[in-house]
């Protein structure tokens, strides 16, 4: 074959290829622009909408420091059908790479394997067969006894029956190092799923304040359910985008047409009044104070007096070694109040003058979740006592009921009221000015002061100060405190309120 003929053949082949490619491109363009009705139906049936998630807004402190934010992390996904046959060995390796206890992986996997075994074998097991406490040994034994399920069993499973479980999420979010360790194992049936997780800057100090989010399994979007995350959810929540695309047989998108892409919008940041640095200082000081005082706990709230903004909160509970549980009575089968079983009615003091009882409940949640810690600065109410006296004194002074030059009878520290009640002072005084009533925290003086105020007037004043209702901070389980109802308010209540009793407030109130 001479050179001219070769060149002719090459030109024909190249030209034919160009023509065919042109026809192919034209056909693709025609199918996209104006497809046949049958083709359009096929394309439409394979077209899927896919979400374009956007990040949730950040929670910041008053100075812009990060309180809570969203980042991508990985969690372990197990396909119980494809998991290695040497289950105990694989679980031990996987749990070690994840940094969790073997039973944390084994227990949910065991449940999935048992469910799949029942489906594959048709064997119905008793509901309480495996309700005993699961340890590493029981997990391993159960794995060795399980009914084997392989890929063939999964493929042969009838479409009309119950489906084998092929997706099992175990453990929480892993950091990069742990994720790499899991990936390096190369275990069959184990994969890593990327998902957004909410992380907090300081789990101890701000977890309860920041709150919790719930993850939607379908969209993987976060929704605030506690604390500041719930209070400002509307502002923090992003607006997800979306795109529609035809997919191939494996569900992978083929192309995205113009106008099929809708961009989303990230959630807005929210700046809180809390100051992380002040919070750290307050917590450290409170911990030192509780230790030095050998106290069972302490609470602190720092508020800007000019604005009312809460700058810091701290709540610490401590269990002294010499404190014992209070022997509360319980009801027996005969509906009688008795001491709990094992508690002797005679308590040995062991050389102590008196017993020291545990009076504070733990702040940690049994689950260990930091955001579920109790925050007694808003959850628990107590009688404020003498710290309430300045409020009542200020009401009477503002009404002009306390002349500066007036001197009242101190009754030598003991006064019998007309309705039969006796009030006493720690420091007995013959006479008192109204300023001295406040300086000496005199119950006798306050009992005379409050007689100049009407009952309805005093109750309305207390309520107007915010007592008896939530502060509106939006923190979970906030107590409104207690203010006696108008129906039950009487002379006794009037006197008690003046001394800070028969009213309950939270530290933040």
CSV table of C-alpha atoms in Angstrom, one decimal, residues 14-327:
chain,number,residue,atom,x,y,z
A,14,UNK,CA,-10.7,10.6,10.9
A,15,UNK,CA,-13.5,12.2,8.9
A,16,UNK,CA,-15.9,9.4,9.7
A,17,UNK,CA,-14.9,9.6,13.4
A,18,UNK,CA,-15.5,13.4,13.5
A,19,UNK,CA,-18.9,12.9,11.8
A,20,UNK,CA,-19.9,10.1,14.2
A,21,UNK,CA,-18.8,12.2,17.2
A,22,UNK,CA,-20.7,15.2,15.8
A,23,UNK,CA,-23.8,13.1,15.4
A,24,UNK,CA,-23.4,11.7,18.9
A,25,UNK,CA,-23.1,15.2,20.3
A,26,UNK,CA,-26.1,16.4,18.3
A,27,UNK,CA,-28.1,13.4,19.5
A,28,UNK,CA,-27.1,14.1,23.2
A,29,UNK,CA,-28.1,17.7,22.7
A,30,UNK,CA,-31.4,16.8,21.1
A,31,UNK,CA,-32.1,14.3,23.9
A,32,UNK,CA,-31.5,17.0,26.5
A,33,UNK,CA,-33.3,19.8,24.7
A,34,UNK,CA,-36.2,18.0,23.1
A,35,UNK,CA,-36.2,14.3,24.0
A,36,UNK,CA,-38.7,11.8,22.7
A,37,UNK,CA,-41.6,11.2,25.1
A,38,UNK,CA,-40.4,7.7,25.9
A,39,UNK,CA,-36.9,8.9,26.6
A,40,UNK,CA,-38.1,11.8,28.6
A,41,UNK,CA,-40.1,9.4,30.8
A,42,UNK,CA,-37.0,7.3,31.4
A,43,UNK,CA,-34.9,10.4,32.2
A,44,UNK,CA,-37.5,11.7,34.6
A,45,UNK,CA,-37.8,8.4,36.4
A,46,UNK,CA,-34.0,8.5,37.0
A,47,UNK,CA,-33.9,12.1,38.0
A,48,UNK,CA,-33.3,12.7,41.7
A,49,UNK,CA,-33.2,15.7,43.9
A,50,UNK,CA,-30.2,16.0,46.1
A,51,UNK,CA,-29.7,18.3,49.0
A,52,UNK,CA,-26.9,20.8,49.3
A,53,UNK,CA,-26.4,21.2,53.0
A,54,UNK,CA,-25.0,24.4,54.4
A,55,UNK,CA,-23.3,24.8,57.8
A,56,UNK,CA,-25.2,25.8,60.9
A,57,UNK,CA,-24.4,29.2,62.4
A,58,UNK,CA,-21.9,29.5,65.2
A,59,UNK,CA,-22.5,30.4,68.8
A,60,UNK,CA,-20.0,33.0,70.0
A,61,UNK,CA,-19.3,34.7,73.3
A,62,UNK,CA,-19.6,38.5,73.7
A,63,UNK,CA,-16.0,38.9,72.5
A,64,UNK,CA,-16.4,36.7,69.5
A,65,UNK,CA,-14.8,33.6,70.9
A,66,UNK,CA,-16.1,30.3,69.7
A,67,UNK,CA,-18.7,28.6,71.9
A,68,UNK,CA,-20.2,26.1,69.5
A,69,UNK,CA,-19.6,25.4,65.8
A,70,UNK,CA,-20.1,22.7,63.1
A,71,UNK,CA,-17.4,20.6,61.5
A,72,UNK,CA,-17.2,17.5,59.4
A,73,UNK,CA,-16.3,14.3,61.3
A,74,UNK,CA,-16.6,10.6,60.6
A,75,UNK,CA,-18.5,7.8,62.3
A,76,UNK,CA,-18.2,4.1,61.8
A,77,UNK,CA,-20.8,2.3,59.7
A,78,UNK,CA,-21.0,-1.6,59.8
A,79,UNK,CA,-22.7,-3.9,57.3
A,80,UNK,CA,-23.5,-6.9,59.6
A,81,UNK,CA,-23.8,-9.2,56.5
A,82,UNK,CA,-20.3,-8.5,55.3
A,83,UNK,CA,-18.6,-8.3,58.7
A,84,UNK,CA,-15.7,-10.8,59.1
A,85,UNK,CA,-16.6,-14.3,60.4
A,86,UNK,CA,-14.1,-14.0,63.2
A,87,UNK,CA,-16.3,-11.5,64.8
A,88,UNK,CA,-14.7,-11.3,68.3
A,89,UNK,CA,-11.3,-10.6,66.8
A,90,UNK,CA,-12.7,-7.9,64.4
A,91,UNK,CA,-14.7,-6.2,67.2
A,92,UNK,CA,-11.6,-6.1,69.4
A,93,UNK,CA,-9.5,-4.5,66.6
A,94,UNK,CA,-12.3,-2.1,65.6
A,95,UNK,CA,-13.0,-0.9,69.1
A,96,UNK,CA,-9.3,-0.4,69.8
A,97,UNK,CA,-9.0,1.8,66.7
A,98,UNK,CA,-12.1,3.7,67.7
A,99,UNK,CA,-10.9,4.2,71.3
A,100,UNK,CA,-14.1,2.7,72.8
A,101,UNK,CA,-14.9,-0.3,74.9
A,102,UNK,CA,-15.5,-3.6,72.9
A,103,UNK,CA,-19.1,-3.9,74.2
A,104,UNK,CA,-19.9,-0.4,72.8
A,105,UNK,CA,-19.3,-1.9,69.3
A,106,UNK,CA,-20.3,-5.5,70.2
A,107,UNK,CA,-23.7,-4.8,71.8
A,108,UNK,CA,-25.4,-3.0,68.8
A,109,UNK,CA,-23.7,-5.4,66.4
A,110,UNK,CA,-24.9,-8.4,68.3
A,111,UNK,CA,-28.4,-7.0,68.2
A,112,UNK,CA,-28.2,-6.6,64.4
A,113,UNK,CA,-26.7,-10.0,63.9
A,114,UNK,CA,-29.4,-11.6,66.0
A,115,UNK,CA,-32.2,-9.8,64.1
A,116,UNK,CA,-30.6,-10.9,60.8
A,117,UNK,CA,-30.3,-14.5,62.1
A,118,UNK,CA,-34.0,-14.6,63.0
A,119,UNK,CA,-34.9,-13.3,59.5
A,120,UNK,CA,-32.6,-15.8,57.8
A,121,UNK,CA,-33.5,-18.8,59.8
A,122,UNK,CA,-37.1,-18.0,60.8
A,123,UNK,CA,-36.3,-18.8,64.4
A,124,UNK,CA,-38.3,-16.7,66.9
A,125,UNK,CA,-36.3,-16.1,70.1
A,126,UNK,CA,-37.6,-15.1,73.5
A,127,UNK,CA,-37.6,-11.3,74.0
A,128,UNK,CA,-35.6,-11.5,77.2
A,129,UNK,CA,-33.0,-14.0,76.0
A,130,UNK,CA,-30.2,-11.5,76.0
A,131,UNK,CA,-31.2,-8.9,78.5
A,132,UNK,CA,-28.4,-9.7,80.9
A,133,UNK,CA,-25.6,-7.2,81.4
A,134,UNK,CA,-23.4,-7.4,78.3
A,135,UNK,CA,-19.7,-7.8,78.9
A,136,UNK,CA,-16.8,-8.5,76.5
A,137,UNK,CA,-17.1,-12.2,77.3
A,138,UNK,CA,-20.9,-12.5,76.7
A,139,UNK,CA,-20.6,-10.5,73.4
A,140,UNK,CA,-17.9,-12.9,72.2
A,141,UNK,CA,-19.8,-16.0,73.2
A,142,UNK,CA,-22.9,-14.8,71.5
A,143,UNK,CA,-21.0,-14.1,68.3
A,144,UNK,CA,-19.6,-17.6,68.2
A,145,UNK,CA,-23.1,-19.1,68.6
A,146,UNK,CA,-24.7,-16.9,66.0
A,147,UNK,CA,-26.3,-18.1,62.8
A,148,UNK,CA,-24.0,-17.4,59.9
A,149,UNK,CA,-25.2,-15.0,57.3
A,150,UNK,CA,-23.2,-14.4,54.2
A,151,UNK,CA,-23.6,-12.4,50.9
A,152,UNK,CA,-25.3,-15.3,49.2
A,153,UNK,CA,-28.0,-15.5,52.0
A,154,UNK,CA,-28.5,-11.7,51.5
A,155,UNK,CA,-28.8,-12.0,47.8
A,156,UNK,CA,-31.2,-15.0,48.0
A,157,UNK,CA,-33.5,-13.2,50.4
A,158,UNK,CA,-37.0,-12.7,48.9
A,159,UNK,CA,-38.0,-9.2,48.1
A,160,UNK,CA,-41.4,-9.7,49.8
A,161,UNK,CA,-40.0,-10.6,53.2
A,162,UNK,CA,-38.3,-8.6,55.9
A,163,UNK,CA,-35.0,-7.0,54.9
A,164,UNK,CA,-31.7,-7.9,56.5
A,165,UNK,CA,-30.1,-5.0,58.3
A,166,UNK,CA,-27.1,-3.7,56.2
A,167,UNK,CA,-26.5,-0.4,57.9
A,168,UNK,CA,-25.5,0.0,61.5
A,169,UNK,CA,-23.9,3.2,62.9
A,170,UNK,CA,-21.7,2.6,66.0
A,171,UNK,CA,-19.9,5.0,68.3
A,172,UNK,CA,-19.8,8.8,68.1
A,173,UNK,CA,-17.9,11.2,65.9
A,174,UNK,CA,-14.2,10.3,65.4
A,175,UNK,CA,-11.4,12.7,65.1
A,176,UNK,CA,-9.0,12.5,62.1
A,177,UNK,CA,-6.5,10.2,63.9
A,178,UNK,CA,-9.1,7.7,65.0
A,179,UNK,CA,-10.8,7.8,61.5
A,180,UNK,CA,-7.4,7.0,59.9
A,181,UNK,CA,-6.9,4.1,62.3
A,182,UNK,CA,-10.2,2.6,61.4
A,183,UNK,CA,-9.6,3.1,57.7
A,184,UNK,CA,-6.2,1.4,58.0
A,185,UNK,CA,-7.8,-1.8,59.4
A,186,UNK,CA,-9.4,-2.5,56.1
A,187,UNK,CA,-12.1,-4.6,57.7
A,188,UNK,CA,-14.8,-6.0,55.4
A,189,UNK,CA,-18.2,-4.4,56.0
A,190,UNK,CA,-16.8,-1.4,57.9
A,191,UNK,CA,-16.8,2.0,56.3
A,192,UNK,CA,-16.6,5.6,57.4
A,193,UNK,CA,-19.5,8.1,56.9
A,194,UNK,CA,-18.8,11.8,56.8
A,195,UNK,CA,-21.3,13.8,58.7
A,196,UNK,CA,-21.5,17.3,60.3
A,197,UNK,CA,-21.1,17.3,64.1
A,198,UNK,CA,-21.6,20.1,66.6
A,199,UNK,CA,-18.6,20.8,68.8
A,200,UNK,CA,-18.2,23.1,71.8
A,201,UNK,CA,-15.2,25.0,72.9
A,202,UNK,CA,-15.5,24.1,76.5
A,203,UNK,CA,-17.5,21.0,77.5
A,204,UNK,CA,-17.4,21.7,81.2
A,205,UNK,CA,-18.2,25.4,81.5
A,206,UNK,CA,-20.6,26.1,78.6
A,207,UNK,CA,-22.1,22.8,77.6
A,208,UNK,CA,-25.3,23.2,79.5
A,209,UNK,CA,-25.6,26.8,78.4
A,210,UNK,CA,-24.9,26.0,74.7
A,211,UNK,CA,-27.3,23.1,74.8
A,212,UNK,CA,-27.9,20.3,72.4
A,213,UNK,CA,-28.7,19.7,68.8
A,214,UNK,CA,-30.5,16.8,67.1
A,215,UNK,CA,-29.4,15.5,63.8
A,216,UNK,CA,-32.0,14.7,61.1
A,217,UNK,CA,-31.0,11.2,59.8
A,218,UNK,CA,-32.2,12.1,56.3
A,219,UNK,CA,-30.8,15.5,55.7
A,220,UNK,CA,-28.0,15.4,58.4
A,221,UNK,CA,-29.1,18.9,59.4
A,222,UNK,CA,-29.0,20.0,63.0
A,223,UNK,CA,-31.9,21.3,65.0
A,224,UNK,CA,-31.5,22.9,68.4
A,225,UNK,CA,-33.4,21.1,71.2
A,226,UNK,CA,-31.8,22.5,74.4
A,227,UNK,CA,-30.2,25.7,75.7
A,228,UNK,CA,-29.0,28.4,73.4
A,229,UNK,CA,-29.1,26.0,70.4
A,230,UNK,CA,-32.9,25.7,70.8
A,231,UNK,CA,-33.5,29.4,71.8
A,232,UNK,CA,-31.8,30.7,68.7
A,233,UNK,CA,-32.5,27.8,66.4
A,234,UNK,CA,-34.3,30.0,63.8
A,235,UNK,CA,-31.3,32.2,63.4
A,236,UNK,CA,-28.7,29.4,63.5
A,237,UNK,CA,-30.4,27.1,61.2
A,238,UNK,CA,-29.1,27.2,57.6
A,239,UNK,CA,-31.2,27.1,54.4
A,240,UNK,CA,-30.1,24.1,52.4
A,241,UNK,CA,-29.8,24.2,48.7
A,242,UNK,CA,-30.8,21.6,46.2
A,243,UNK,CA,-30.0,20.2,42.7
A,244,UNK,CA,-31.7,17.8,40.5
A,245,UNK,CA,-29.8,15.4,38.2
A,246,UNK,CA,-30.4,12.2,36.2
A,247,UNK,CA,-28.6,9.3,37.7
A,248,UNK,CA,-26.9,6.2,36.3
A,249,UNK,CA,-27.6,2.6,37.4
A,250,UNK,CA,-25.4,3.1,40.5
A,251,UNK,CA,-27.2,6.3,41.5
A,252,UNK,CA,-24.4,8.6,40.5
A,253,UNK,CA,-25.4,11.9,38.9
A,254,UNK,CA,-24.8,12.1,35.1
A,255,UNK,CA,-25.3,15.8,34.5
A,256,UNK,CA,-26.9,18.9,35.9
A,257,UNK,CA,-28.9,21.1,33.6
A,258,UNK,CA,-29.0,24.9,33.8
A,259,UNK,CA,-31.6,26.0,36.3
A,260,UNK,CA,-31.5,22.8,38.3
A,261,UNK,CA,-29.1,24.1,40.9
A,262,UNK,CA,-30.4,26.1,43.9
A,263,UNK,CA,-27.8,27.5,46.2
A,264,UNK,CA,-28.4,27.4,49.9
A,265,UNK,CA,-27.4,29.9,52.7
A,266,UNK,CA,-25.4,29.2,55.8
A,267,UNK,CA,-26.9,29.9,59.2
A,268,UNK,CA,-26.3,33.2,60.9
A,269,UNK,CA,-23.8,33.5,63.8
A,270,UNK,CA,-25.3,34.3,67.2
A,271,UNK,CA,-23.3,36.2,69.8
A,272,UNK,CA,-24.2,35.5,73.5
A,273,UNK,CA,-23.7,37.7,76.5
A,274,UNK,CA,-21.6,35.1,78.1
A,275,UNK,CA,-17.8,35.7,78.4
A,276,UNK,CA,-15.7,32.6,78.2
A,277,UNK,CA,-12.7,34.1,80.0
A,278,UNK,CA,-14.8,35.4,82.8
A,279,UNK,CA,-16.5,32.0,83.0
A,280,UNK,CA,-13.1,30.3,83.3
A,281,UNK,CA,-12.0,32.7,86.1
A,282,UNK,CA,-15.2,32.3,88.0
A,283,UNK,CA,-15.2,28.5,87.8
A,284,UNK,CA,-11.6,28.3,89.0
A,285,UNK,CA,-12.3,30.7,91.9
A,286,UNK,CA,-15.4,28.8,92.8
A,287,UNK,CA,-13.6,25.5,92.8
A,288,UNK,CA,-10.9,26.9,95.1
A,289,UNK,CA,-13.5,28.4,97.4
A,290,UNK,CA,-15.5,25.1,97.7
A,291,UNK,CA,-12.3,23.2,98.5
A,292,UNK,CA,-11.2,25.7,101.1
A,293,UNK,CA,-14.6,25.8,102.8
A,294,UNK,CA,-14.9,22.0,102.5
A,295,UNK,CA,-18.3,22.6,101.1
A,296,UNK,CA,-20.5,20.2,99.1
A,297,UNK,CA,-20.9,22.6,96.3
A,298,UNK,CA,-21.2,26.2,95.1
A,299,UNK,CA,-22.9,28.3,92.5
A,300,UNK,CA,-21.9,31.7,91.0
A,301,UNK,CA,-23.6,34.1,88.5
A,302,UNK,CA,-21.8,37.2,87.2
A,303,UNK,CA,-24.2,39.8,85.8
A,304,UNK,CA,-23.5,43.2,84.3
A,305,UNK,CA,-25.5,45.5,86.7
A,306,UNK,CA,-25.9,48.2,84.0
A,307,UNK,CA,-27.6,45.9,81.4
A,308,UNK,CA,-28.6,42.7,83.3
A,309,UNK,CA,-26.6,40.6,80.8
A,310,UNK,CA,-25.3,37.3,82.3
A,311,UNK,CA,-21.5,37.2,81.8
A,312,UNK,CA,-20.8,33.9,83.5
A,313,UNK,CA,-22.4,31.0,85.3
A,314,UNK,CA,-20.8,28.2,87.3
A,315,UNK,CA,-22.2,25.3,89.3
A,316,UNK,CA,-20.0,22.9,91.2
A,317,UNK,CA,-21.0,19.8,93.2
A,318,UNK,CA,-18.6,18.0,95.4
A,319,UNK,CA,-18.8,14.8,97.5
A,320,UNK,CA,-16.9,15.2,100.8
A,321,UNK,CA,-15.5,12.0,102.2
A,322,UNK,CA,-17.2,12.4,105.6
A,323,UNK,CA,-20.7,13.0,104.1
A,324,UNK,CA,-23.3,10.2,104.2
A,325,UNK,CA,-26.6,9.8,102.4
A,326,UNK,CA,-29.6,11.0,104.4
A,327,UNK,CA,-31.7,8.0,105.6
